[in-house]
Tab-separated table of C-alpha atoms and ligand atoms in Angstrom:
chain	number	residue	atom	x	y	z
A	1	MET	CA	-12.501	-12.538	-6.875
A	2	PRO	CA	-9.607	-13.453	-9.189
A	3	LYS	CA	-8.070	-16.893	-8.628
A	4	TYR	CA	-4.615	-15.506	-7.863
A	5	SER	CA	-5.804	-13.076	-5.210
A	6	ARG	CA	-4.942	-14.103	-1.670
A	7	ILE	CA	-6.242	-10.951	-0.023
A	8	LYS	CA	-8.352	-11.729	3.023
A	9	PRO	CA	-11.584	-9.878	3.839
A	10	GLY	CA	-9.704	-8.047	6.616
A	11	HIS	CA	-7.770	-6.203	3.945
A	12	LEU	CA	-10.827	-4.527	2.506
A	13	LEU	CA	-9.562	-1.167	3.736
A	14	GLY	CA	-6.524	-1.587	1.528
A	15	GLN	CA	-8.748	-2.506	-1.423
A	16	GLN	CA	-10.920	0.519	-0.634
A	17	TRP	CA	-7.901	2.813	-0.604
A	18	PHE	CA	-6.807	1.539	-4.007
A	19	GLU	CA	-10.354	2.059	-5.312
A	20	GLU	CA	-10.555	5.611	-3.945
A	21	ALA	CA	-7.402	6.387	-5.878
A	22	THR	CA	-8.972	4.692	-8.950
A	23	LEU	CA	-6.122	2.199	-8.906
A	24	ARG	CA	-8.147	-0.979	-8.336
A	25	THR	CA	-6.686	-2.777	-11.355
A	26	HIS	CA	-3.196	-1.958	-10.066
A	27	ALA	CA	-4.042	-3.528	-6.690
A	28	ASP	CA	-4.947	-6.811	-8.396
A	29	ALA	CA	-1.898	-6.645	-10.655
A	30	TYR	CA	0.404	-5.971	-7.698
A	31	VAL	CA	-0.914	-8.970	-5.747
A	32	GLN	CA	-0.617	-11.138	-8.855
A	33	TYR	CA	2.953	-9.938	-9.457
A	34	LEU	CA	4.089	-10.828	-5.931
A	35	THR	CA	2.167	-14.107	-5.816
A	36	GLU	CA	3.576	-15.311	-9.142
A	37	ARG	CA	7.082	-14.646	-7.874
A	38	GLY	CA	6.551	-16.960	-4.956
A	39	TYR	CA	6.243	-14.468	-2.110
A	40	ALA	CA	4.618	-15.909	1.023
A	41	ARG	CA	1.011	-14.935	1.679
A	42	GLU	CA	1.998	-12.925	4.776
A	43	THR	CA	4.604	-11.007	2.782
A	44	VAL	CA	2.154	-10.270	-0.037
A	45	GLU	CA	-0.380	-8.995	2.492
A	46	CYS	CA	2.204	-6.888	4.285
A	47	TYR	CA	3.427	-5.281	1.038
A	48	PHE	CA	-0.148	-4.806	-0.153
A	49	ARG	CA	-1.160	-2.952	3.020
A	50	SER	CA	1.946	-0.772	2.880
A	51	VAL	CA	1.369	0.193	-0.762
A	52	ALA	CA	-2.363	0.731	-0.141
A	53	HIS	CA	-1.450	3.084	2.700
A	54	PHE	CA	0.927	5.034	0.462
A	55	VAL	CA	-1.737	5.183	-2.300
A	56	HIS	CA	-4.268	6.469	0.256
A	57	TRP	CA	-1.857	9.157	1.414
A	58	ILE	CA	-0.936	10.416	-2.065
A	59	SER	CA	-4.600	10.451	-3.157
A	60	LYS	CA	-5.533	12.555	-0.098
A	61	ARG	CA	-2.780	14.985	-1.014
A	62	ASP	CA	-3.699	15.066	-4.707
A	63	ILE	CA	-0.283	13.795	-5.726
A	64	ASN	CA	-0.234	12.166	-9.160
A	65	LEU	CA	1.568	8.872	-9.663
A	66	CYS	CA	3.878	10.485	-12.199
A	67	ASP	CA	4.898	13.113	-9.614
A	68	ILE	CA	6.124	10.575	-7.054
A	69	ASN	CA	9.834	10.850	-6.390
A	70	GLU	CA	12.265	10.148	-3.599
A	71	SER	CA	11.239	13.281	-1.764
A	72	THR	CA	7.561	12.232	-1.819
A	73	VAL	CA	8.427	8.808	-0.431
A	74	ASN	CA	10.612	10.339	2.284
A	75	GLN	CA	7.786	12.705	3.293
A	76	PHE	CA	5.506	9.706	3.671
A	77	LEU	CA	8.033	7.681	5.664
A	78	ASP	CA	9.483	10.420	7.840
A	79	ARG	CA	6.619	12.883	8.306
A	80	HIS	CA	3.389	10.991	7.782
A	81	LEU	CA	4.022	7.564	9.319
A	82	PRO	CA	5.102	8.762	12.785
A	83	HIS	CA	1.838	10.745	13.099
A	84	CYS	CA	-0.455	8.568	10.968
A	85	ARG	CA	-4.147	8.418	11.872
A	86	CYS	CA	-5.334	6.731	8.664
A	87	ALA	CA	-6.414	3.502	10.341
A	88	PRO	CA	-6.042	1.921	13.783
A	89	ARG	CA	-3.661	-0.761	12.552
A	90	CYS	CA	-1.555	1.247	10.127
A	91	ARG	CA	2.174	0.711	10.331
A	92	HIS	CA	3.718	3.726	12.017
A	93	THR	CA	7.347	3.092	11.275
A	94	GLY	CA	9.287	3.011	8.054
A	95	THR	CA	10.964	-0.288	8.850
A	96	ASP	CA	8.420	-2.452	7.050
A	97	VAL	CA	7.480	-0.122	4.257
A	98	ARG	CA	10.888	0.832	2.913
A	99	ALA	CA	12.106	-0.892	-0.227
A	100	ASP	CA	15.481	-2.460	0.520
B	201	ZN	ZN1	-1.450	6.953	7.254
């Protein structure tokens, strides 16, 4: 486990989703990025879970990273989240997952 990683064992599903999308190195880099910029552990974990969820969704739909655009993000927020069955504790609203 890298020294900078603050991901708890309870976030293994998020790690698994990144791995399924073959984006494991990006998961580590994302956590490092937020941690180095002084984000609180809870915030890092919240962002990590939200991004892992999005990664899981695009990988299930065979959407490539380079094809992600505003419309893709809106589909995720407005169509997927309200009906999400990905995991029992997934966030079902766009409030916490939208970039402000
Ligand atoms: Zn979902």
